[in-house]
Amino acid sequence: MKSISLLTLGLLCSAAATAQTTPVAADSVVTPAEAPATPPANPLTPYGFVDGYYGYDIKHAATNDRPGFLYSHDRQNEFTVNNAILGLRYDNGQVRGALGLHAGTYVSANYAAEDPVLRHIYEAYAGFRPFQKAWLDVGIFGSHIGFESAISKDNWTLTRSLMAENSPYYEAGARFTYEVDPKLTLTSLVLNGWQNIRETNQKKALGTQIQWKPTDKLLINSSTFYGNEQPQDLQKRRRYFHDFYVSYAATERLSVAGVFDVGKQEQAARGSKADTWHTGAAFVRYKLADKWSATARAEYYNADHGVIISSISPAATDADFKVKAASLNLDYLPTSNVAFRVEGRVFHSGQDFLTDRNGQPTNSYGNLTSSIALSF
């Protein structure tokens, strides 16, 4: 039962983003945990992860920074570490907790607004079972939103989709999880906010998650978020958000997934139409051989006045953000805990949204990224 409990903990709590719960591989069997009849033999488990990478931008300004809407693997023409994690998890069936520390370019990009003392906390929470099949956790943990997590090796693609990059990787608050049965898990949350450890105003945010696995091959997820995410000195703008994804193992070799997010945020002017953003992605993963696989991804991101992706407080005169992207990923796994990955990715818009190496506006952009990742 220990392995089932830890796997569920990883599914519900693994950090990211913006983003996010760890995706369930469509060709694996994952079910919610039940209260173990006897305590695990070794409740304390060390874990670690390191992701070294090199990226190269094909058409972008002459800088080592990738575009501002990319937060994971966000450096180019530089050998560096995206995320290095070291931590401990404890779970005796009735009490659980975790403490993990991390560093890397992912941390620099995603935690820049956090207090320096808190930036290097990957997760830190404590919890217990108030009754059988339920958990109550308080602290810092992975986001309940999204198909992709901060641990690239667990994701179907090396880089994260635009929707995942621009929704929470991590959260701070209280989380109540109820395991209805082996196929259905319900979660409710009270949070400091949308990917922030330190509170930025006097309001709290609310979240929910439903994960349903009707068969061994199919997983359906629905996650929501509601709150005012404006800093204390700015006018309130309530935010409503819903994340939905489905993953399906069609055959032993072929897996597919679809993700769709939609959100609304009030404008500063009372009675004005809310800024809306919606984004979708489709993934197709194919196992080429025992140690080789490939994944194709197609996605789009549409945001009124660039809400969220360009600014959390956009003006009515700000430009809309409308971008499409596609990527192809090739993975080689020499062992179960090591992954060598190469990915090519292109972005295109009907309007200029970046500046190229010659300082001219451009409506397209491409990059290559390679990585060797180790986990234990």
mmCIF file of C-alpha atoms in Angstrom:
data_model
loop_
_atom_site.group_PDB
_atom_site.id
_atom_site.type_symbol
_atom_site.label_atom_id
_atom_site.label_comp_id
_atom_site.label_asym_id
_atom_site.label_seq_id
_atom_site.Cartn_x
_atom_site.Cartn_y
_atom_site.Cartn_z
ATOM 1 C CA MET A 1 0.000 0.000 0.000
ATOM 2 C CA LYS A 2 2.943 2.301 0.527
ATOM 3 C CA SER A 3 3.673 2.498 -3.208
ATOM 4 C CA ILE A 4 0.038 3.267 -4.028
ATOM 5 C CA SER A 5 -0.103 6.024 -1.417
ATOM 6 C CA LEU A 6 3.118 7.615 -2.638
ATOM 7 C CA LEU A 7 2.000 7.453 -6.260
ATOM 8 C CA THR A 8 -1.249 9.203 -5.381
ATOM 9 C CA LEU A 9 0.665 11.805 -3.383
ATOM 10 C CA GLY A 10 2.801 12.448 -6.435
ATOM 11 C CA LEU A 11 -0.300 12.782 -8.620
ATOM 12 C CA LEU A 12 -2.074 15.240 -6.344
ATOM 13 C CA CYS A 13 0.833 17.147 -4.833
ATOM 14 C CA SER A 14 3.782 17.216 -7.252
ATOM 15 C CA ALA A 15 4.841 20.763 -7.870
ATOM 16 C CA ALA A 16 4.989 23.150 -10.553
ATOM 17 C CA ALA A 17 3.929 27.129 -12.408
ATOM 18 C CA THR A 18 2.299 27.471 -12.539
ATOM 19 C CA ALA A 19 2.263 24.306 -12.915
ATOM 20 C CA GLN A 20 0.816 21.947 -11.636
ATOM 21 C CA THR A 21 -0.106 18.358 -10.629
ATOM 22 C CA THR A 22 2.108 15.695 -12.154
ATOM 23 C CA PRO A 23 0.471 14.253 -15.276
ATOM 24 C CA VAL A 24 -0.635 10.658 -15.231
ATOM 25 C CA ALA A 25 1.039 8.758 -18.032
ATOM 26 C CA ALA A 26 -1.729 7.367 -20.142
ATOM 27 C CA ASP A 27 -0.027 3.971 -20.384
ATOM 28 C CA SER A 28 0.324 3.540 -16.620
ATOM 29 C CA VAL A 29 -2.179 2.511 -13.966
ATOM 30 C CA VAL A 30 -2.687 5.065 -11.192
ATOM 31 C CA THR A 31 -5.519 4.925 -8.685
ATOM 32 C CA PRO A 32 -6.267 6.990 -5.575
ATOM 33 C CA ALA A 33 -4.971 5.641 -2.292
ATOM 34 C CA GLU A 34 -6.976 3.984 0.438
ATOM 35 C CA ALA A 35 -6.029 4.015 4.100
ATOM 36 C CA PRO A 36 -3.441 1.256 4.606
ATOM 37 C CA ALA A 37 -4.318 -1.582 6.938
ATOM 38 C CA THR A 38 -0.802 -1.543 8.429
ATOM 39 C CA PRO A 39 1.814 1.231 8.516
ATOM 40 C CA PRO A 40 4.454 1.093 5.747
ATOM 41 C CA ALA A 41 7.747 -0.556 6.694
ATOM 42 C CA ASN A 42 9.747 2.606 5.897
ATOM 43 C CA PRO A 43 7.588 5.761 5.968
ATOM 44 C CA LEU A 44 10.523 8.132 5.262
ATOM 45 C CA THR A 45 11.573 8.366 1.603
ATOM 46 C CA PRO A 46 14.333 10.533 0.123
ATOM 47 C CA TYR A 47 13.910 11.792 -3.429
ATOM 48 C CA GLY A 48 15.800 13.901 -5.915
ATOM 49 C CA PHE A 49 15.743 15.228 -9.453
ATOM 50 C CA VAL A 50 18.138 17.159 -11.696
ATOM 51 C CA ASP A 51 17.505 18.430 -15.230
ATOM 52 C CA GLY A 52 20.544 19.733 -17.125
ATOM 53 C CA TYR A 53 19.756 21.325 -20.489
ATOM 54 C CA TYR A 54 20.967 23.306 -23.479
ATOM 55 C CA GLY A 55 18.633 25.322 -25.697
ATOM 56 C CA TYR A 56 19.079 27.319 -28.870
ATOM 57 C CA ASP A 57 16.680 29.924 -30.265
ATOM 58 C CA ILE A 58 16.350 30.029 -34.031
ATOM 59 C CA LYS A 59 14.687 33.427 -34.386
ATOM 60 C CA HIS A 60 14.793 35.639 -31.327
ATOM 61 C CA ALA A 61 16.532 38.729 -29.964
ATOM 62 C CA ALA A 62 20.264 38.311 -29.275
ATOM 63 C CA THR A 63 19.919 37.507 -25.587
ATOM 64 C CA ASN A 64 20.248 34.400 -23.433
ATOM 65 C CA ASP A 65 16.714 34.900 -22.119
ATOM 66 C CA ARG A 66 13.866 33.245 -23.953
ATOM 67 C CA PRO A 67 10.541 35.120 -24.373
ATOM 68 C CA GLY A 68 8.947 36.311 -21.146
ATOM 69 C CA PHE A 69 5.987 33.927 -21.392
ATOM 70 C CA LEU A 70 8.341 30.902 -21.016
ATOM 71 C CA TYR A 71 9.449 30.053 -17.463
ATOM 72 C CA SER A 72 10.784 26.503 -17.624
ATOM 73 C CA HIS A 73 13.944 25.894 -19.722
ATOM 74 C CA ASP A 74 13.902 29.660 -20.249
ATOM 75 C CA ARG A 75 17.588 30.161 -21.198
ATOM 76 C CA GLN A 76 19.139 29.708 -24.645
ATOM 77 C CA ASN A 77 22.679 29.180 -25.935
ATOM 78 C CA GLU A 78 23.725 28.266 -22.410
ATOM 79 C CA PHE A 79 24.467 24.987 -20.641
ATOM 80 C CA THR A 80 22.617 25.177 -17.340
ATOM 81 C CA VAL A 81 20.236 23.438 -14.902
ATOM 82 C CA ASN A 82 16.494 23.936 -15.184
ATOM 83 C CA ASN A 83 15.635 22.419 -11.800
ATOM 84 C CA ALA A 84 17.568 20.441 -9.199
ATOM 85 C CA ILE A 85 15.500 19.069 -6.297
ATOM 86 C CA LEU A 86 16.430 17.251 -3.113
ATOM 87 C CA GLY A 87 13.913 16.318 -0.455
ATOM 88 C CA LEU A 88 12.270 13.913 1.979
ATOM 89 C CA ARG A 89 8.704 12.652 2.140
ATOM 90 C CA TYR A 90 7.079 10.955 5.139
ATOM 91 C CA ASP A 91 3.903 8.859 5.055
ATOM 92 C CA ASN A 92 2.960 6.244 7.667
ATOM 93 C CA GLY A 93 -0.595 5.893 6.426
ATOM 94 C CA GLN A 94 -2.057 8.290 9.000
ATOM 95 C CA VAL A 95 0.406 11.189 8.983
ATOM 96 C CA ARG A 96 2.336 12.571 6.015
ATOM 97 C CA GLY A 97 4.530 15.480 5.040
ATOM 98 C CA ALA A 98 7.339 16.618 2.788
ATOM 99 C CA LEU A 99 10.259 18.992 2.652
ATOM 100 C CA GLY A 100 12.038 19.624 -0.636
ATOM 101 C CA LEU A 101 14.528 22.274 -1.735
ATOM 102 C CA HIS A 102 15.382 23.276 -5.290
ATOM 103 C CA ALA A 103 17.529 25.573 -7.427
ATOM 104 C CA GLY A 104 17.940 26.330 -11.131
ATOM 105 C CA THR A 105 16.765 28.632 -13.908
ATOM 106 C CA TYR A 106 13.182 27.437 -13.325
ATOM 107 C CA VAL A 107 13.413 28.771 -9.765
ATOM 108 C CA SER A 108 14.906 32.091 -10.899
ATOM 109 C CA ALA A 109 12.087 32.624 -13.402
ATOM 110 C CA ASN A 110 9.105 31.431 -11.348
ATOM 111 C CA TYR A 111 9.971 32.534 -7.819
ATOM 112 C CA ALA A 112 11.443 35.980 -8.522
ATOM 113 C CA ALA A 113 8.558 37.720 -6.706
ATOM 114 C CA GLU A 114 8.825 35.529 -3.587
ATOM 115 C CA ASP A 115 10.698 36.365 -0.399
ATOM 116 C CA PRO A 116 14.353 35.221 -0.819
ATOM 117 C CA VAL A 117 13.952 32.935 2.209
ATOM 118 C CA LEU A 118 11.099 31.074 0.475
ATOM 119 C CA ARG A 119 12.291 30.898 -3.148
ATOM 120 C CA HIS A 120 14.196 27.646 -2.765
ATOM 121 C CA ILE A 121 11.321 25.696 -1.164
ATOM 122 C CA TYR A 122 10.013 23.175 -3.669
ATOM 123 C CA GLU A 123 7.461 21.764 -1.216
ATOM 124 C CA ALA A 124 6.968 21.920 2.543
ATOM 125 C CA TYR A 125 3.741 20.657 4.067
ATOM 126 C CA ALA A 126 2.335 18.533 6.864
ATOM 127 C CA GLY A 127 -0.887 16.536 6.909
ATOM 128 C CA PHE A 128 -2.939 13.844 8.593
ATOM 129 C CA ARG A 129 -6.056 11.753 8.030
ATOM 130 C CA PRO A 130 -9.026 13.365 9.826
ATOM 131 C CA PHE A 131 -10.912 10.197 8.937
ATOM 132 C CA GLN A 132 -10.435 7.161 6.695
ATOM 133 C CA LYS A 133 -9.831 7.948 3.007
ATOM 134 C CA ALA A 134 -9.294 11.679 3.669
ATOM 135 C CA TRP A 135 -6.201 13.882 4.003
ATOM 136 C CA LEU A 136 -5.808 17.419 5.334
ATOM 137 C CA ASP A 137 -2.510 19.105 4.356
ATOM 138 C CA VAL A 138 -1.211 22.611 5.102
ATOM 139 C CA GLY A 139 1.862 24.270 3.609
ATOM 140 C CA ILE A 140 3.479 24.639 0.169
ATOM 141 C CA PHE A 141 2.742 22.010 -2.476
ATOM 142 C CA GLY A 142 2.369 21.449 -6.199
ATOM 143 C CA SER A 143 -0.494 23.095 -8.042
ATOM 144 C CA HIS A 144 -3.804 21.267 -8.424
ATOM 145 C CA ILE A 145 -4.077 22.758 -11.926
ATOM 146 C CA GLY A 146 -2.780 21.239 -15.130
ATOM 147 C CA PHE A 147 -1.499 18.193 -16.965
ATOM 148 C CA GLU A 148 2.199 19.092 -16.623
ATOM 149 C CA SER A 149 4.445 19.555 -13.583
ATOM 150 C CA ALA A 150 7.744 21.230 -12.687
ATOM 151 C CA ILE A 151 9.520 17.867 -13.082
ATOM 152 C CA SER A 152 10.154 17.654 -16.819
ATOM 153 C CA LYS A 153 10.942 13.935 -16.811
ATOM 154 C CA ASP A 154 7.352 13.182 -15.746
ATOM 155 C CA ASN A 155 5.831 15.236 -18.562
ATOM 156 C CA TRP A 156 5.088 13.957 -22.046
ATOM 157 C CA THR A 157 7.124 16.797 -23.594
ATOM 158 C CA LEU A 158 10.435 18.316 -22.521
ATOM 159 C CA THR A 159 9.179 21.921 -22.418
ATOM 160 C CA ARG A 160 5.825 22.870 -20.976
ATOM 161 C CA SER A 161 2.892 24.075 -23.041
ATOM 162 C CA LEU A 162 1.918 27.751 -23.039
ATOM 163 C CA MET A 163 -1.124 26.989 -20.883
ATOM 164 C CA ALA A 164 1.001 25.193 -18.308
ATOM 165 C CA GLU A 165 3.684 27.898 -18.278
ATOM 166 C CA ASN A 166 1.070 30.555 -17.544
ATOM 167 C CA SER A 167 -0.918 28.789 -14.825
ATOM 168 C CA PRO A 168 0.354 27.896 -11.331
ATOM 169 C CA TYR A 169 3.292 25.556 -10.796
ATOM 170 C CA TYR A 170 2.934 25.707 -6.998
ATOM 171 C CA GLU A 171 0.522 26.821 -4.263
ATOM 172 C CA ALA A 172 0.467 27.645 -0.556
ATOM 173 C CA GLY A 173 -2.553 26.963 1.623
ATOM 174 C CA ALA A 174 -4.726 24.192 3.008
ATOM 175 C CA ARG A 175 -5.781 21.166 0.966
ATOM 176 C CA PHE A 176 -8.497 18.635 1.807
ATOM 177 C CA THR A 177 -8.508 15.418 -0.258
ATOM 178 C CA TYR A 178 -11.202 12.747 -0.113
ATOM 179 C CA GLU A 179 -10.786 9.385 -1.845
ATOM 180 C CA VAL A 180 -14.351 8.410 -2.713
ATOM 181 C CA ASP A 181 -13.251 5.076 -4.172
ATOM 182 C CA PRO A 182 -10.236 3.716 -6.118
ATOM 183 C CA LYS A 183 -11.486 5.531 -9.225
ATOM 184 C CA LEU A 184 -12.517 8.948 -7.878
ATOM 185 C CA THR A 185 -10.687 11.590 -5.812
ATOM 186 C CA LEU A 186 -12.107 14.965 -4.750
ATOM 187 C CA THR A 187 -9.978 17.887 -3.524
ATOM 188 C CA SER A 188 -10.834 21.334 -2.157
ATOM 189 C CA LEU A 189 -8.323 24.079 -1.355
ATOM 190 C CA VAL A 190 -8.027 27.441 0.393
ATOM 191 C CA LEU A 191 -4.971 29.251 -1.009
ATOM 192 C CA ASN A 192 -2.920 32.397 -0.597
ATOM 193 C CA GLY A 193 -3.363 32.923 -4.313
ATOM 194 C CA TRP A 194 -2.421 32.126 -7.897
ATOM 195 C CA GLN A 195 1.142 30.803 -7.643
ATOM 196 C CA ASN A 196 2.351 32.790 -4.678
ATOM 197 C CA ILE A 197 3.727 31.631 -1.350
ATOM 198 C CA ARG A 198 3.518 35.018 0.367
ATOM 199 C CA GLU A 199 0.069 36.601 0.452
ATOM 200 C CA THR A 200 -0.220 39.735 -1.735
ATOM 201 C CA ASN A 201 -3.558 41.040 -0.396
ATOM 202 C CA GLN A 202 -6.067 40.381 2.375
ATOM 203 C CA LYS A 203 -8.138 37.920 0.326
ATOM 204 C CA LYS A 204 -7.912 34.135 0.030
ATOM 205 C CA ALA A 205 -8.479 32.088 -3.120
ATOM 206 C CA LEU A 206 -10.474 28.873 -3.505
ATOM 207 C CA GLY A 207 -9.786 25.814 -5.633
ATOM 208 C CA THR A 208 -11.277 22.416 -6.436
ATOM 209 C CA GLN A 209 -10.136 19.289 -8.258
ATOM 210 C CA ILE A 210 -11.942 16.165 -9.449
ATOM 211 C CA GLN A 211 -9.930 13.214 -10.767
ATOM 212 C CA TRP A 212 -11.839 10.263 -12.196
ATOM 213 C CA LYS A 213 -10.226 7.123 -13.619
ATOM 214 C CA PRO A 214 -13.143 5.028 -14.899
ATOM 215 C CA THR A 215 -10.781 2.489 -16.504
ATOM 216 C CA ASP A 216 -7.083 1.658 -16.310
ATOM 217 C CA LYS A 217 -6.565 3.490 -19.625
ATOM 218 C CA LEU A 218 -8.604 6.661 -19.114
ATOM 219 C CA LEU A 219 -8.087 9.602 -16.738
ATOM 220 C CA ILE A 220 -10.375 12.674 -16.583
ATOM 221 C CA ASN A 221 -9.478 15.783 -14.557
ATOM 222 C CA SER A 222 -11.368 18.988 -13.736
ATOM 223 C CA SER A 223 -9.739 21.770 -11.684
ATOM 224 C CA THR A 224 -11.037 25.236 -10.777
ATOM 225 C CA PHE A 225 -9.701 28.450 -9.222
ATOM 226 C CA TYR A 226 -11.472 31.555 -7.893
ATOM 227 C CA GLY A 227 -9.962 34.623 -6.250
ATOM 228 C CA ASN A 228 -8.835 38.227 -6.422
ATOM 229 C CA GLU A 229 -5.176 38.202 -7.441
ATOM 230 C CA GLN A 230 -4.465 41.937 -7.532
ATOM 231 C CA PRO A 231 -1.872 43.320 -5.093
ATOM 232 C CA GLN A 232 -3.219 45.080 -2.013
ATOM 233 C CA ASP A 233 -2.880 48.606 -3.435
ATOM 234 C CA LEU A 234 -4.724 47.812 -6.693
ATOM 235 C CA GLN A 235 -8.447 47.629 -7.366
ATOM 236 C CA LYS A 236 -10.030 44.202 -6.953
ATOM 237 C CA ARG A 237 -10.395 42.081 -10.103
ATOM 238 C CA ARG A 238 -11.934 38.680 -9.456
ATOM 239 C CA ARG A 239 -10.515 35.779 -11.447
ATOM 240 C CA TYR A 240 -12.414 32.627 -12.486
ATOM 241 C CA PHE A 241 -10.535 29.717 -14.047
ATOM 242 C CA HIS A 242 -11.211 26.133 -15.131
ATOM 243 C CA ASP A 243 -8.691 23.499 -16.298
ATOM 244 C CA PHE A 244 -9.842 20.284 -17.969
ATOM 245 C CA TYR A 245 -7.809 17.408 -19.365
ATOM 246 C CA VAL A 246 -8.222 13.825 -20.527
ATOM 247 C CA SER A 247 -5.508 11.219 -21.111
ATOM 248 C CA TYR A 248 -6.112 7.866 -22.797
ATOM 249 C CA ALA A 249 -3.889 4.860 -23.535
ATOM 250 C CA ALA A 250 -5.257 3.767 -26.891
ATOM 251 C CA THR A 251 -2.795 0.858 -27.250
ATOM 252 C CA GLU A 252 0.352 -0.382 -25.544
ATOM 253 C CA ARG A 253 2.344 1.983 -27.759
ATOM 254 C CA LEU A 254 -0.030 4.885 -28.444
ATOM 255 C CA SER A 255 -1.271 7.404 -25.855
ATOM 256 C CA VAL A 256 -3.206 10.627 -26.437
ATOM 257 C CA ALA A 257 -4.221 13.572 -24.266
ATOM 258 C CA GLY A 258 -6.249 16.754 -24.645
ATOM 259 C CA VAL A 259 -6.179 19.833 -22.399
ATOM 260 C CA PHE A 260 -8.433 22.909 -22.397
ATOM 261 C CA ASP A 261 -8.280 25.919 -20.059
ATOM 262 C CA VAL A 262 -10.585 28.923 -19.858
ATOM 263 C CA GLY A 263 -10.510 31.889 -17.510
ATOM 264 C CA LYS A 264 -12.076 35.293 -16.916
ATOM 265 C CA GLN A 265 -10.825 38.281 -14.948
ATOM 266 C CA GLU A 266 -12.724 41.477 -14.208
ATOM 267 C CA GLN A 267 -11.460 44.732 -15.687
ATOM 268 C CA ALA A 268 -10.674 47.741 -13.529
ATOM 269 C CA ALA A 269 -13.660 49.709 -14.878
ATOM 270 C CA ARG A 270 -16.905 48.597 -13.268
ATOM 271 C CA GLY A 271 -19.397 47.144 -15.731
ATOM 272 C CA SER A 272 -16.754 46.525 -18.413
ATOM 273 C CA LYS A 273 -16.555 43.188 -20.194
ATOM 274 C CA ALA A 274 -14.242 40.777 -18.384
ATOM 275 C CA ASP A 275 -10.933 39.857 -19.982
ATOM 276 C CA THR A 276 -11.117 36.232 -21.153
ATOM 277 C CA TRP A 277 -8.363 33.810 -22.045
ATOM 278 C CA HIS A 278 -8.704 30.296 -23.422
ATOM 279 C CA THR A 279 -6.051 27.822 -24.451
ATOM 280 C CA GLY A 280 -5.907 24.248 -25.675
ATOM 281 C CA ALA A 281 -3.349 21.555 -26.416
ATOM 282 C CA ALA A 282 -3.349 18.075 -27.955
ATOM 283 C CA PHE A 283 -0.624 15.481 -27.282
ATOM 284 C CA VAL A 284 0.128 12.252 -29.148
ATOM 285 C CA ARG A 285 2.820 9.985 -27.695
ATOM 286 C CA TYR A 286 4.104 6.865 -29.455
ATOM 287 C CA LYS A 287 6.508 4.245 -28.108
ATOM 288 C CA LEU A 288 8.980 3.558 -30.911
ATOM 289 C CA ALA A 289 10.913 0.834 -29.083
ATOM 290 C CA ASP A 290 11.636 -0.331 -25.547
ATOM 291 C CA LYS A 291 13.743 2.749 -24.743
ATOM 292 C CA TRP A 292 12.559 5.200 -27.396
ATOM 293 C CA SER A 293 9.396 7.295 -27.716
ATOM 294 C CA ALA A 294 8.201 10.384 -29.577
ATOM 295 C CA THR A 295 5.564 12.988 -28.691
ATOM 296 C CA ALA A 296 3.888 15.567 -30.921
ATOM 297 C CA ARG A 297 2.080 18.574 -29.459
ATOM 298 C CA ALA A 298 -0.165 21.226 -31.042
ATOM 299 C CA GLU A 299 -1.460 24.168 -29.003
ATOM 300 C CA TYR A 300 -2.871 27.684 -29.048
ATOM 301 C CA TYR A 301 -3.257 30.553 -26.562
ATOM 302 C CA ASN A 302 -5.762 33.430 -26.908
ATOM 303 C CA ALA A 303 -5.856 36.178 -24.259
ATOM 304 C CA ASP A 304 -7.860 39.414 -24.354
ATOM 305 C CA HIS A 305 -5.425 42.309 -23.835
ATOM 306 C CA GLY A 306 -2.742 39.737 -22.943
ATOM 307 C CA VAL A 307 -4.391 39.029 -19.588
ATOM 308 C CA ILE A 308 -2.307 36.636 -17.431
ATOM 309 C CA ILE A 309 0.277 35.832 -20.104
ATOM 310 C CA SER A 310 1.423 39.469 -20.525
ATOM 311 C CA SER A 311 0.050 41.191 -17.411
ATOM 312 C CA ILE A 312 -2.101 40.384 -14.391
ATOM 313 C CA SER A 313 -3.580 43.907 -14.617
ATOM 314 C CA PRO A 314 -3.928 44.688 -18.340
ATOM 315 C CA ALA A 315 -5.375 47.930 -19.645
ATOM 316 C CA ALA A 316 -8.274 47.968 -22.099
ATOM 317 C CA THR A 317 -5.906 49.384 -24.726
ATOM 318 C CA ASP A 318 -3.335 46.560 -24.439
ATOM 319 C CA ALA A 319 -2.951 44.249 -27.453
ATOM 320 C CA ASP A 320 -4.527 40.794 -27.517
ATOM 321 C CA PHE A 321 -2.201 37.792 -27.392
ATOM 322 C CA LYS A 322 -2.972 35.114 -29.985
ATOM 323 C CA VAL A 323 -0.289 32.507 -30.636
ATOM 324 C CA LYS A 324 -0.230 28.959 -32.036
ATOM 325 C CA ALA A 325 2.612 26.509 -31.468
ATOM 326 C CA ALA A 326 3.713 22.977 -32.323
ATOM 327 C CA SER A 327 6.516 20.750 -31.094
ATOM 328 C CA LEU A 328 8.074 17.337 -31.696
ATOM 329 C CA ASN A 329 9.846 15.473 -28.900
ATOM 330 C CA LEU A 330 12.223 12.487 -29.126
ATOM 331 C CA ASP A 331 13.013 10.644 -25.874
ATOM 332 C CA TYR A 332 15.609 8.020 -25.023
ATOM 333 C CA LEU A 333 15.442 6.302 -21.617
ATOM 334 C CA PRO A 334 18.605 4.199 -21.094
ATOM 335 C CA THR A 335 17.298 3.308 -17.608
ATOM 336 C CA SER A 336 14.013 3.906 -15.796
ATOM 337 C CA ASN A 337 15.349 6.940 -13.899
ATOM 338 C CA VAL A 338 17.288 8.704 -16.691
ATOM 339 C CA ALA A 339 15.853 10.511 -19.716
ATOM 340 C CA PHE A 340 17.683 12.067 -22.670
ATOM 341 C CA ARG A 341 15.321 14.315 -24.626
ATOM 342 C CA VAL A 342 15.468 16.556 -27.683
ATOM 343 C CA GLU A 343 12.630 18.861 -28.731
ATOM 344 C CA GLY A 344 11.990 21.260 -31.607
ATOM 345 C CA ARG A 345 9.276 23.888 -31.214
ATOM 346 C CA VAL A 346 7.787 26.661 -33.386
ATOM 347 C CA PHE A 347 5.429 29.556 -32.539
ATOM 348 C CA HIS A 348 3.364 31.652 -34.940
ATOM 349 C CA SER A 349 0.887 34.507 -34.636
ATOM 350 C CA GLY A 350 -1.217 36.581 -37.002
ATOM 351 C CA GLN A 351 0.460 39.661 -35.545
ATOM 352 C CA ASP A 352 3.952 40.623 -34.403
ATOM 353 C CA PHE A 353 4.565 39.508 -30.833
ATOM 354 C CA LEU A 354 8.375 39.363 -30.498
ATOM 355 C CA THR A 355 11.530 41.096 -31.697
ATOM 356 C CA ASP A 356 14.043 39.173 -33.813
ATOM 357 C CA ARG A 357 17.862 39.252 -33.741
ATOM 358 C CA ASN A 358 17.907 42.299 -36.003
ATOM 359 C CA GLY A 359 15.644 44.270 -33.686
ATOM 360 C CA GLN A 360 12.665 43.934 -36.037
ATOM 361 C CA PRO A 361 9.138 42.857 -34.993
ATOM 362 C CA THR A 362 8.302 39.279 -35.930
ATOM 363 C CA ASN A 363 5.243 37.045 -35.855
ATOM 364 C CA SER A 364 7.186 33.762 -35.591
ATOM 365 C CA TYR A 365 9.741 32.148 -33.306
ATOM 366 C CA GLY A 366 11.393 28.737 -32.964
ATOM 367 C CA ASN A 367 13.722 26.934 -30.585
ATOM 368 C CA LEU A 368 15.523 23.666 -29.941
ATOM 369 C CA THR A 369 15.977 22.218 -26.452
ATOM 370 C CA SER A 370 17.915 19.176 -25.231
ATOM 371 C CA SER A 371 18.053 17.721 -21.747
ATOM 372 C CA ILE A 372 19.415 14.897 -19.610
ATOM 373 C CA ALA A 373 17.315 14.373 -16.493
ATOM 374 C CA LEU A 374 17.921 12.060 -13.535
ATOM 375 C CA SER A 375 15.456 11.171 -10.772
ATOM 376 C CA PHE A 376 15.567 8.965 -7.700
#
